[in-house]
Coordinates of C-alpha atoms in Angstrom, one line a residue:
X233 CA 181.7 67.8 118.2
X234 CA 179.3 64.9 118.7
X235 CA 176.2 64.6 116.6
X236 CA 174.5 62.9 119.6
X237 CA 174.7 65.6 122.3
X238 CA 174.1 65.5 126.0
X239 CA 170.7 66.9 125.3
X240 CA 170.0 63.9 123.0
X241 CA 171.2 61.6 125.8
X242 CA 168.8 63.3 128.3
X243 CA 165.7 62.9 126.1
X244 CA 166.7 59.4 125.1
X245 CA 166.9 58.5 128.8
X246 CA 163.5 59.9 129.4
X247 CA 161.9 58.0 126.4
X248 CA 161.0 61.4 124.9
X249 CA 163.5 61.7 122.0
X250 CA 160.8 61.5 119.4
X251 CA 163.2 62.2 116.5
X252 CA 165.6 59.5 117.6
X253 CA 165.7 58.0 114.1
X254 CA 167.3 61.1 112.9
X255 CA 170.3 60.7 115.3
X256 CA 170.7 57.0 115.9
X257 CA 171.9 54.7 113.0
X258 CA 173.8 55.8 109.9
X259 CA 173.3 59.3 108.5
X260 CA 175.0 61.2 105.8
X261 CA 176.8 64.3 107.2
X262 CA 179.5 66.8 106.3
X263 CA 182.1 67.3 109.1
X264 CA 184.9 69.9 108.6
X265 CA 184.2 69.9 104.9
X266 CA 184.3 66.2 104.5
X267 CA 181.3 64.2 103.3
X268 CA 180.7 60.9 105.0
X269 CA 178.4 59.0 107.4
X270 CA 178.0 59.4 111.1
X271 CA 177.3 56.1 112.9
X272 CA 175.6 56.1 116.3
X273 CA 174.6 53.1 118.5
X274 CA 173.5 52.4 122.0
X275 CA 175.5 49.6 123.7
X276 CA 176.0 50.5 127.4
X277 CA 177.6 47.2 128.5
X278 CA 180.2 47.2 125.7
X279 CA 183.9 47.5 126.4
X280 CA 184.6 48.7 122.8
X281 CA 182.5 49.2 119.6
X282 CA 183.7 49.4 116.0
X283 CA 182.1 49.9 112.7
X284 CA 183.1 47.3 110.1
X285 CA 181.9 47.4 106.5
X286 CA 182.5 47.5 102.8
X287 CA 184.1 50.9 103.1
X288 CA 186.9 49.6 105.3
X289 CA 187.3 46.1 103.9
X290 CA 185.5 44.7 107.0
X291 CA 188.7 45.6 109.0
X292 CA 187.6 44.9 112.6
X293 CA 189.7 47.7 114.2
X294 CA 189.8 50.3 111.4
X295 CA 187.0 52.5 112.8
X296 CA 186.6 52.6 116.6
X297 CA 183.6 54.4 118.0
X298 CA 183.8 56.8 120.9
X299 CA 181.6 56.8 123.9
X300 CA 179.7 60.1 124.0
X301 CA 179.1 62.1 127.2
X302 CA 177.6 61.4 129.6
X303 CA 179.4 58.1 129.3
X304 CA 177.1 56.2 131.6
X305 CA 174.4 56.5 128.9
X306 CA 176.4 54.1 126.7
X307 CA 176.0 55.7 123.4
X308 CA 178.8 55.3 120.9
X309 CA 179.5 57.4 117.8
X310 CA 182.0 57.9 115.0
X311 CA 182.2 59.7 111.6
X312 CA 183.7 57.9 108.6
X313 CA 184.4 59.9 105.4
X314 CA 183.6 58.8 101.9
X315 CA 181.0 56.2 102.8
X316 CA 178.6 55.6 99.9
X317 CA 174.9 54.9 99.8
X318 CA 174.2 51.2 99.7
X319 CA 177.4 50.1 101.4
X320 CA 177.0 47.3 103.9
X321 CA 178.1 47.5 107.5
X322 CA 177.8 46.0 111.0
X323 CA 178.8 46.9 114.5
X324 CA 181.6 44.8 116.2
X325 CA 180.7 45.0 119.8
X326 CA 183.3 43.7 122.3
X327 CA 181.5 42.9 125.5
X328 CA 182.7 43.4 129.0
X329 CA 183.7 39.7 129.1
X330 CA 185.7 40.1 125.8
X331 CA 183.1 38.3 123.6
X332 CA 183.1 39.5 119.9
X333 CA 179.5 40.2 118.7
X334 CA 178.7 41.1 115.1
X335 CA 175.5 43.1 115.2
X336 CA 173.2 44.7 112.6
X337 CA 172.3 48.3 113.3
X338 CA 169.1 48.4 115.4
X339 CA 168.3 51.8 113.8
X340 CA 169.4 51.0 110.3
X341 CA 167.3 52.5 107.5
X342 CA 168.0 49.6 105.1
X343 CA 169.3 46.0 105.2
X344 CA 171.2 43.5 103.1
X345 CA 168.9 41.1 101.2
X346 CA 168.5 37.9 103.2
X347 CA 170.2 35.5 103.8
X348 CA 172.7 38.3 104.4
X349 CA 172.4 40.0 107.7
X350 CA 174.3 43.3 107.4
X351 CA 172.8 46.8 107.5
X352 CA 173.1 49.1 104.6
X353 CA 173.7 52.9 104.4
X354 CA 170.7 54.7 102.9
X355 CA 169.5 58.3 102.4
X356 CA 166.0 58.5 103.8
X357 CA 166.0 62.3 104.1
X358 CA 165.3 63.3 100.5
X359 CA 162.3 61.3 99.3
X360 CA 160.3 63.0 96.6
X361 CA 156.7 63.4 97.9
X362 CA 153.8 64.6 95.8
X363 CA 151.0 63.6 98.2
X364 CA 150.4 67.0 99.7
X365 CA 146.7 67.0 99.1
X366 CA 146.3 63.6 100.9
X367 CA 148.5 64.6 103.8
X368 CA 146.9 68.0 104.3
X369 CA 143.4 66.3 104.5
X370 CA 144.7 63.6 106.7
X371 CA 146.5 65.8 109.2
X372 CA 143.5 68.2 109.5
X373 CA 141.3 65.4 110.6
X374 CA 140.5 64.6 114.2
X375 CA 140.3 61.1 115.7
X376 CA 136.5 61.6 116.1
X377 CA 136.2 62.5 112.4
X378 CA 138.4 59.5 111.4
X379 CA 135.9 57.2 113.1
X380 CA 133.1 58.4 110.8
X381 CA 135.1 57.7 107.6
X382 CA 134.9 54.5 105.5
X383 CA 137.6 51.9 106.1
X384 CA 137.6 48.8 104.0
X385 CA 141.1 47.3 104.3
X386 CA 142.8 44.9 101.9
X387 CA 145.3 42.9 104.0
X388 CA 148.2 42.0 101.8
X389 CA 151.4 40.1 102.0
X390 CA 153.4 41.7 99.1
X391 CA 155.7 38.7 98.5
X392 CA 152.9 36.3 97.8
X393 CA 150.2 38.6 96.3
X394 CA 151.6 38.1 92.8
X395 CA 155.0 36.9 91.5
X396 CA 157.0 36.8 88.4
X397 CA 157.3 33.1 87.4
X398 CA 160.6 31.3 86.9
X399 CA 163.0 33.9 88.4
X400 CA 165.9 33.0 90.7
X401 CA 165.2 35.9 93.0
X402 CA 161.8 34.4 94.2
X403 CA 160.0 36.5 91.6
X404 CA 158.9 39.1 94.1
X405 CA 157.2 42.2 92.7
X406 CA 159.2 45.3 93.7
X407 CA 157.6 48.2 95.5
X408 CA 157.5 50.1 92.3
X409 CA 155.8 47.2 90.4
X410 CA 153.3 46.9 93.2
X411 CA 152.6 50.6 92.9
X412 CA 151.3 49.8 89.4
X413 CA 149.5 46.5 89.8
X414 CA 148.4 46.2 93.5
X415 CA 147.2 49.8 93.8
X416 CA 145.2 49.6 90.6
X417 CA 143.6 46.4 91.8
X418 CA 142.7 47.8 95.2
X419 CA 141.2 50.9 93.6
X420 CA 139.1 48.9 91.1
X421 CA 137.8 46.6 93.8
X422 CA 136.7 49.5 96.0
X423 CA 138.9 49.2 99.1
X424 CA 140.0 52.3 101.0
X425 CA 143.2 51.0 102.6
X426 CA 146.0 48.5 102.1
X427 CA 147.4 46.8 105.1
X428 CA 150.9 45.5 104.4
X429 CA 152.3 42.5 106.2
X430 CA 156.0 42.1 106.7
X431 CA 157.5 45.5 105.8
X432 CA 159.8 46.0 108.7
X433 CA 163.0 44.0 107.9
X434 CA 163.0 40.4 109.1
X435 CA 165.3 37.4 108.4
X436 CA 162.9 34.4 108.0
X437 CA 160.2 34.4 105.3
X438 CA 158.2 31.9 107.3
X439 CA 157.6 34.4 110.1
X440 CA 155.7 36.6 107.6
X441 CA 157.4 39.6 109.0
X442 CA 156.3 39.1 112.6
X443 CA 159.8 38.4 113.9
X444 CA 161.5 41.7 113.2
X445 CA 165.2 42.6 113.2
X446 CA 165.0 46.0 111.5
X447 CA 162.4 48.3 113.1
X448 CA 163.5 51.3 111.0
X449 CA 164.0 49.6 107.7
X450 CA 161.6 48.6 104.9
X451 CA 162.5 45.1 103.9
X452 CA 164.9 44.9 101.0
X453 CA 163.0 42.0 99.5
X454 CA 161.0 44.4 97.4
X455 CA 163.5 47.3 96.9
X456 CA 165.0 50.3 98.6
X457 CA 163.6 52.8 101.1
X458 CA 163.1 55.3 98.3
X459 CA 161.1 52.6 96.4
X460 CA 158.9 52.0 99.4
X461 CA 158.3 55.7 99.8
X462 CA 157.3 55.8 96.1
X463 CA 154.7 53.1 96.8
X464 CA 153.2 55.0 99.6
X465 CA 153.2 58.2 97.6
X466 CA 151.4 56.5 94.7
X467 CA 148.8 55.0 97.1
X468 CA 148.0 58.5 98.4
X469 CA 147.7 59.9 94.9
X470 CA 145.1 57.2 94.2
X471 CA 143.3 58.0 97.6
X472 CA 144.3 54.7 99.2
X473 CA 145.5 54.8 102.8
X474 CA 148.5 52.6 103.9
X475 CA 148.5 50.6 107.2
X476 CA 151.6 48.7 108.3
X477 CA 151.8 45.7 110.7
X478 CA 154.0 46.8 113.5
X479 CA 155.4 44.3 116.1
X480 CA 156.5 45.8 119.4
X481 CA 155.7 42.6 121.3
X482 CA 158.7 40.5 120.7
X483 CA 161.8 39.9 118.5
X484 CA 163.8 36.9 117.4
X485 CA 167.0 35.5 118.9
X486 CA 169.0 35.7 115.6
X487 CA 172.7 36.4 116.4
X488 CA 172.8 39.6 114.4
X489 CA 169.7 41.0 115.9
X490 CA 168.7 42.7 119.2
X491 CA 169.0 39.7 121.5
X492 CA 171.8 40.2 124.1
X493 CA 172.9 43.1 122.0
X494 CA 176.0 44.2 123.9
X495 CA 176.7 40.9 125.6
X496 CA 173.8 41.4 128.1
X497 CA 170.0 41.5 127.9
X498 CA 169.5 45.1 126.7
X499 CA 166.3 45.4 124.6
X500 CA 164.8 42.4 126.4
X501 CA 163.9 41.8 130.1
X502 CA 166.8 40.3 131.9
X503 CA 164.7 37.8 133.8
X504 CA 163.8 35.1 131.2
X505 CA 160.4 34.7 133.0
X506 CA 159.6 38.1 131.8
X507 CA 162.0 38.3 128.8
X508 CA 161.1 35.2 126.7
X509 CA 158.1 33.7 125.0
X510 CA 158.5 29.9 125.5
X511 CA 156.0 29.0 122.8
X512 CA 157.4 31.5 120.2
X513 CA 161.1 31.2 120.9
X514 CA 161.4 35.0 121.0
X515 CA 162.5 37.7 123.3
X516 CA 160.1 40.2 125.0
X517 CA 161.0 43.9 125.0
X518 CA 161.7 45.5 128.4
X519 CA 159.0 48.1 128.5
X520 CA 160.3 49.4 131.8
X521 CA 163.5 50.6 130.3
X522 CA 163.2 54.1 128.9
X523 CA 165.7 53.7 126.1
X524 CA 163.9 50.6 124.9
X525 CA 160.6 52.4 124.9
X526 CA 162.2 55.3 123.0
X527 CA 163.5 52.7 120.4
X528 CA 159.9 51.5 119.8
X529 CA 158.2 54.9 120.0
X530 CA 160.8 56.2 117.6
X531 CA 160.1 53.4 115.1
X532 CA 156.4 54.1 115.1
X533 CA 156.9 57.8 114.7
X534 CA 159.4 57.2 111.9
X535 CA 157.0 55.2 109.8
X536 CA 154.3 57.8 110.2
X537 CA 156.5 60.9 109.8
X538 CA 159.2 59.8 107.4
X539 CA 157.1 57.4 105.2
X540 CA 153.7 59.0 105.6
X541 CA 152.1 55.8 106.9
X542 CA 148.4 56.3 107.8
X543 CA 148.0 53.6 110.5
X544 CA 149.8 51.0 112.5
X545 CA 148.2 47.7 113.2
X546 CA 149.9 46.6 116.5
X547 CA 150.5 42.9 116.6
X548 CA 150.0 40.6 119.6
X549 CA 148.8 43.2 122.0
X550 CA 147.5 40.6 124.4
X551 CA 150.9 39.1 124.7
X552 CA 152.2 42.4 125.9
X553 CA 149.4 43.2 128.4
X554 CA 149.5 39.8 130.2
X555 CA 152.7 38.7 132.0
X556 CA 151.4 35.1 131.9
X557 CA 150.5 35.1 128.2
X558 CA 151.4 31.6 126.8
X559 CA 153.1 30.6 130.0
X560 CA 152.6 28.0 132.7
X561 CA 152.9 28.5 136.5
X562 CA 156.5 29.2 137.4
X563 CA 157.2 30.6 134.0
X564 CA 156.1 34.2 134.8
X565 CA 156.5 36.8 137.5
X566 CA 153.5 38.7 138.9
X567 CA 153.5 42.5 138.9
X568 CA 154.1 44.5 142.2
X569 CA 150.5 44.1 143.1
X570 CA 150.5 40.3 142.5
X571 CA 148.6 40.5 139.3
X572 CA 149.1 39.2 135.8
X573 CA 149.0 42.6 134.1
X574 CA 152.2 44.1 132.6
X575 CA 152.0 47.6 134.1
X576 CA 155.0 48.8 132.1
X577 CA 153.4 47.7 128.8
X578 CA 150.1 49.4 129.8
X579 CA 152.0 52.6 130.4
X580 CA 153.9 52.2 127.1
X581 CA 150.6 51.9 125.1
X582 CA 149.1 55.0 126.8
X583 CA 152.3 56.9 126.0
X584 CA 152.7 55.9 122.3
X585 CA 149.0 56.0 121.4
X586 CA 148.5 59.4 123.0
X587 CA 151.6 60.7 121.3
X588 CA 150.8 59.5 117.8
X589 CA 147.1 60.3 117.8
X590 CA 147.9 63.7 119.3
X591 CA 150.6 64.5 116.8
X592 CA 148.8 62.9 113.8
X593 CA 145.1 62.8 114.7
X594 CA 144.3 61.4 111.2
X595 CA 146.5 58.3 111.8
X596 CA 144.9 55.1 113.2
X597 CA 146.5 53.0 115.9
X598 CA 144.9 49.6 115.7
X599 CA 145.1 46.9 118.3
X600 CA 145.2 43.2 117.5
X601 CA 144.0 42.3 120.9
X602 CA 142.4 38.9 121.3
X603 CA 141.0 39.0 124.9
X604 CA 138.3 40.9 126.7
X605 CA 140.7 43.5 128.0
X606 CA 138.5 46.5 128.7
X607 CA 138.7 50.0 127.3
X608 CA 141.3 49.3 124.6
X609 CA 140.1 52.2 122.5
X610 CA 139.1 54.3 125.5
X611 CA 141.0 57.5 126.3
X612 CA 144.1 57.4 128.5
X613 CA 142.4 60.0 130.7
X614 CA 139.8 57.3 131.5
X615 CA 142.4 54.6 132.0
X616 CA 142.0 53.3 128.5
X617 CA 144.9 52.3 126.1
X618 CA 143.9 55.0 123.6
X619 CA 144.0 52.9 120.5
X620 CA 141.8 54.2 117.6
X621 CA 140.5 50.7 116.7
X622 CA 140.5 47.2 118.0
X623 CA 140.2 44.1 115.9
X624 CA 137.0 42.3 116.7
X625 CA 138.3 38.8 117.2
X626 CA 135.1 37.7 119.0
X627 CA 133.0 38.6 116.0
X628 CA 135.4 36.8 113.7
X629 CA 135.4 33.5 115.7
X630 CA 131.6 33.5 116.1
X631 CA 131.1 34.4 112.4
X632 CA 133.4 31.6 111.2
X633 CA 131.9 29.1 113.6
X634 CA 128.5 29.8 112.2
X635 CA 129.5 29.8 108.6
X636 CA 131.1 26.4 109.0
X637 CA 127.9 24.8 110.2
X638 CA 125.5 22.8 108.0
X639 CA 122.5 25.1 107.5
X640 CA 120.3 22.6 109.3
X641 CA 122.2 23.3 112.6
X642 CA 122.4 27.1 112.2
X643 CA 119.0 27.6 113.8
X644 CA 120.5 26.4 117.1
X645 CA 123.5 28.8 116.8
X646 CA 121.7 31.9 115.6
X647 CA 123.1 34.0 118.5
X648 CA 126.6 33.6 117.1
X649 CA 125.7 36.1 114.4
X650 CA 123.8 38.5 116.7
X651 CA 125.9 38.5 119.8
X652 CA 128.5 41.0 118.6
X653 CA 126.0 43.8 118.4
X654 CA 125.4 43.4 122.2
X655 CA 128.9 44.7 122.9
X656 CA 129.5 46.7 119.7
X657 CA 129.7 50.0 121.4
X658 CA 132.2 49.0 124.0
X659 CA 135.1 49.6 121.6
X660 CA 135.8 51.1 118.1
X661 CA 135.9 47.8 116.2
X662 CA 137.3 46.5 112.9
X663 CA 135.7 43.3 111.6
X664 CA 138.5 41.1 110.4
X665 CA 138.8 38.0 108.3
X666 CA 142.6 38.0 108.4
X667 CA 145.5 35.8 107.2
X668 CA 145.5 33.9 110.5
X669 CA 142.2 32.4 109.6
X670 CA 143.3 30.8 106.3
X671 CA 146.6 29.1 107.3
X672 CA 147.8 26.1 109.3
X673 CA 145.1 23.7 108.3
X674 CA 142.3 26.2 109.0
X675 CA 141.3 26.1 105.3
X676 CA 140.5 29.1 103.0
X677 CA 137.2 30.9 103.6
X678 CA 135.7 29.0 100.7
X679 CA 136.7 25.6 102.1
X680 CA 135.2 26.5 105.5
X681 CA 131.7 26.7 103.9
X682 CA 129.4 23.6 104.2
X683 CA 127.5 22.0 101.4
X684 CA 128.1 21.1 97.8
X685 CA 130.4 23.2 95.7
X686 CA 127.8 25.6 94.4
X687 CA 126.4 26.1 97.9
X688 CA 129.9 26.9 99.2
X689 CA 130.1 30.0 96.9
X690 CA 126.6 31.2 97.7
X691 CA 127.3 30.7 101.4
X692 CA 130.4 32.8 101.2
X693 CA 128.6 35.5 99.3
X694 CA 125.9 35.7 101.9
X695 CA 128.6 35.8 104.7
X696 CA 130.4 38.7 103.0
X697 CA 127.2 40.6 102.7
X698 CA 126.5 40.2 106.4
X699 CA 130.0 41.4 107.2
X700 CA 129.8 44.5 105.0
X701 CA 126.4 45.4 106.5
X702 CA 127.4 44.8 110.2
X703 CA 128.6 47.7 112.3
X704 CA 132.4 48.2 112.3
X705 CA 135.2 48.9 109.8
X706 CA 136.2 46.0 107.5
X707 CA 139.3 43.9 106.8
X708 CA 139.6 41.0 104.3
X709 CA 142.8 39.1 103.6
X710 CA 144.0 39.0 100.0
X711 CA 142.6 36.2 97.8
X712 CA 139.4 35.7 99.8
X713 CA 137.7 38.3 97.7
X714 CA 137.7 35.8 94.8
X715 CA 137.3 32.7 97.0
X716 CA 140.8 31.5 97.0
X717 CA 140.5 27.7 97.2
X718 CA 143.7 26.7 99.0
X719 CA 145.2 27.9 102.2
X720 CA 147.5 30.9 101.9
X721 CA 151.2 30.2 101.8
X722 CA 154.0 32.9 101.7
X723 CA 155.9 30.6 99.3
X724 CA 153.7 31.2 96.3
X725 CA 151.4 33.7 94.7
X726 CA 147.6 33.7 95.0
X727 CA 145.7 31.4 92.6
X728 CA 144.7 34.1 90.2
X729 CA 143.9 31.5 87.5
X730 CA 140.8 30.7 89.5
X731 CA 139.2 33.8 88.0
X732 CA 138.8 31.9 84.8
X733 CA 136.2 29.9 86.7
X734 CA 132.7 31.6 86.7
X735 CA 132.1 30.7 90.3
X736 CA 135.2 32.5 91.6
X737 CA 134.7 35.4 89.2
X738 CA 131.1 36.0 90.6
X739 CA 132.5 36.1 94.1
X740 CA 135.0 38.7 93.1
X741 CA 132.3 40.7 91.3
X742 CA 130.0 40.4 94.4
X743 CA 132.8 41.6 96.7
X744 CA 133.5 44.5 94.4
X745 CA 129.9 45.5 94.3
X746 CA 129.7 45.3 98.1
X747 CA 132.8 47.4 98.5
X748 CA 131.5 50.2 96.2
X749 CA 128.1 50.1 98.0
X750 CA 130.0 50.4 101.3
X751 CA 132.0 53.4 100.2
X752 CA 129.0 55.1 98.5
X753 CA 126.6 54.9 101.4
X754 CA 127.6 56.8 104.5
X755 CA 125.0 54.9 106.6
X756 CA 127.5 52.0 106.5
X757 CA 130.3 53.8 108.2
X758 CA 129.5 57.2 109.7
X759 CA 127.7 55.7 112.8
X760 CA 129.6 52.5 113.4
X761 CA 130.0 53.4 117.1
X762 CA 126.6 55.0 117.7
X763 CA 123.4 53.2 118.8
X764 CA 121.6 55.2 116.2
X765 CA 123.4 53.6 113.3
X766 CA 122.1 50.1 113.5
X767 CA 118.7 48.5 114.2
X768 CA 117.6 44.9 114.0
X769 CA 114.4 44.3 112.1
X770 CA 114.4 40.7 113.1
X771 CA 117.3 39.3 115.1
X772 CA 115.3 36.2 116.2
X773 CA 114.3 34.4 113.0
X774 CA 116.4 31.4 114.1
X775 CA 114.1 28.8 112.6
X776 CA 114.6 30.1 109.1
X777 CA 118.1 31.4 109.7
X778 CA 117.3 34.8 108.2
X779 CA 118.7 38.1 109.5
X780 CA 117.3 41.5 108.7
X781 CA 118.6 44.9 109.9
X782 CA 118.8 48.6 109.1
X783 CA 121.9 50.8 108.8
X784 CA 121.1 54.4 109.3
X785 CA 122.7 57.7 108.3
X786 CA 122.8 60.7 110.7
X787 CA 120.5 62.8 108.6
X788 CA 118.0 60.0 107.9
X789 CA 118.3 60.4 104.1
X790 CA 120.7 57.5 103.4
X791 CA 119.6 54.2 104.9
X792 CA 119.9 50.5 103.8
X793 CA 118.1 47.4 104.8
X794 CA 119.9 44.0 104.6
X795 CA 118.0 40.7 104.4
X796 CA 120.2 37.6 104.3
X797 CA 119.0 34.0 104.1
X798 CA 121.6 31.5 105.5
X799 CA 119.8 28.3 104.3
X800 CA 119.4 26.6 100.9
X801 CA 115.6 26.9 101.3
X802 CA 113.6 29.4 99.2
X803 CA 111.2 31.6 101.2
X804 CA 108.5 32.5 98.7
X805 CA 106.2 33.8 101.4
X806 CA 108.8 36.0 103.1
X807 CA 107.6 39.4 104.4
X808 CA 110.1 42.1 105.5
X809 CA 109.1 44.6 108.1
X810 CA 109.9 48.2 107.2
X811 CA 109.8 51.4 109.3
X812 CA 108.2 54.0 107.0
X813 CA 105.6 54.1 104.3
X814 CA 108.0 54.8 101.4
X815 CA 109.4 53.2 98.3
X816 CA 112.2 50.8 98.9
X817 CA 114.8 50.4 96.0
X818 CA 116.4 47.1 95.6
X819 CA 120.1 47.9 95.0
X820 CA 121.6 44.5 95.4
X821 CA 120.2 41.1 94.7
X822 CA 122.3 37.9 94.9
X823 CA 120.2 36.3 92.2
X824 CA 121.0 39.0 89.7
X825 CA 122.4 37.3 86.5
X826 CA 125.7 39.3 86.8
X827 CA 126.3 37.2 90.0
X828 CA 125.3 33.9 88.4
X829 CA 121.6 34.1 89.4
X830 CA 118.5 33.7 87.3
X831 CA 116.4 36.7 88.4
X832 CA 115.5 38.6 85.2
X833 CA 112.1 40.0 86.0
X834 CA 112.4 40.9 89.7
X835 CA 111.1 44.4 90.5
X836 CA 113.6 47.1 91.5
X837 CA 111.2 49.2 93.6
X838 CA 108.9 47.9 96.4
X839 CA 106.2 50.0 98.0
X840 CA 105.5 49.5 101.7
X841 CA 102.2 48.0 102.6
X842 CA 100.1 48.8 105.7
X843 CA 100.7 45.4 107.1
X844 CA 102.8 45.3 110.3
X845 CA 105.6 42.8 110.5
X846 CA 108.6 42.1 112.8
X847 CA 107.7 45.0 115.1
X848 CA 107.7 47.4 112.2
X849 CA 104.5 49.3 111.1
X850 CA 104.8 48.4 107.5
X851 CA 106.1 45.6 105.3
X852 CA 106.9 44.5 101.8
X853 CA 106.6 41.0 100.4
X854 CA 109.8 39.5 99.0
X855 CA 110.5 36.0 97.6
X856 CA 113.9 35.2 99.2
X857 CA 116.0 32.8 97.2
X858 CA 118.2 30.1 98.8
X859 CA 121.2 31.8 100.4
X860 CA 119.6 34.9 99.1
X861 CA 120.8 38.5 99.9
X862 CA 118.7 41.5 99.3
X863 CA 119.7 45.1 100.0
X864 CA 117.2 47.9 99.9
X865 CA 117.8 51.7 100.0
X866 CA 115.3 54.2 101.5
X867 CA 114.9 57.5 103.2
X868 CA 113.1 58.3 106.5
X869 CA 112.4 61.9 105.2

């Protein structure tokens, strides 16, 4: 009797076989008293399919697969006794033209370490989980509640975060080693989530994991599937959420991968005008084919269900939504209405986001969408794409453009720092300073700053304070929290030695302080998407390049005022408008000696004076240092 039944075929053909990862691929089974592995693969255009591997001496015709019923579905299956965990295998697919294709398993749970390209048998059904408390809390949360929780994400490329020096295996930290070092670091700094780049298996290190061949397999660079599950489990025990980069936009043309899988375009659109990215040299998934949609939906569900992942950051969403993305006239095909929108990709997003956030309401679906596509985080019922969050790329570009400027010219570009609040409530945003902004000659965040060396560090500290105070969840790429000097490269670890330099250490200490303030004050996250959560005190002080604003809690008891000076000029006569006649406690001061400053006698409490300022009924005098940041806490009640 087939493991993959006619019922399985029916749901697979409808794109609703949500447990497909439990049937496709290689799974340990006992058949008629014999223990072994059942192999199942979809190859509808194939003439014949065989499993070849270490267990049969790579004999090309030793284990022929049978076509299951209904045969037109094109699913092949066989059971092979005595196959052991870790053994390598591939599918030999003989196409309808007689071509021999040697393919890795699209549904493989594990893969051979590159440069090898085979799949590997793995047991992914018996992980030892001890994160029940985390999972119960997560799965009892609604999407609305999720939006009111803190989210400060540490974006991390595991292979270059830290390395063992002098080893022949690239010196990668394993998943289990990262569970000790990376998680402790993230906890100490005050982040709430880790976003991992490059976990789904991929062949080329230089792609950073964005050209995937194994959508169901954690990369073998850092260990086994059980090792990866251990890492996630340890994150949850330390109250750290785990987000994965997930890439349903395209896949590489590597011979062992998905491209022309059974001798014909199968996972990709057949028309190259729809099925290829000319700039990236990759194939585009055919979102109109139910079995392909089921492949992608099954992958996303597998990471969330089987590996307890708390969020998926969906890469290159814009390239999926627009048929003409990165293409010239003649290189793309309009939709049936003559437009540039990919209607099939739109339907795919509504399907997968509604499904995942419905099944797992405490899980975040995050869109890396770089255009002004409307309603990305809107509900599918209102014709939205139903993502939980959208990366705020507009804020990122405006922020970086402003921070690069010589302070003299900032007064003429003041609106770059205020514009994002004019559209803040259109979507549920995450403010991002990601890996893409510190590679390919874009410079590190530190090197983007203008001025002399000391000013660069103070500029960066001011910029980070603005980011942490602004509405929206937060993401910062690894290394930037201590002012990494050089651009990021996947070929080497971060420049941790820089922490011996006081300037870099003070930036790390500053970021740590900001993160803990963020987590400890609900006004900074519970009303990110509510007009009541943010108020400018003075958004128009362009001449002095000073920004002041209030972040408010729902109950009025926990509120913070941010004042940030983006010039090297000291403002000894500065007066801050405040809303109530209360005491204002200074909880963060960039000139504090612990951040390299010289303020030793500055008061920590300021009483509002009956002197209106900046449209507020009261004010407090405050001598604002060059590139100074001041953060005050108060209550309306």
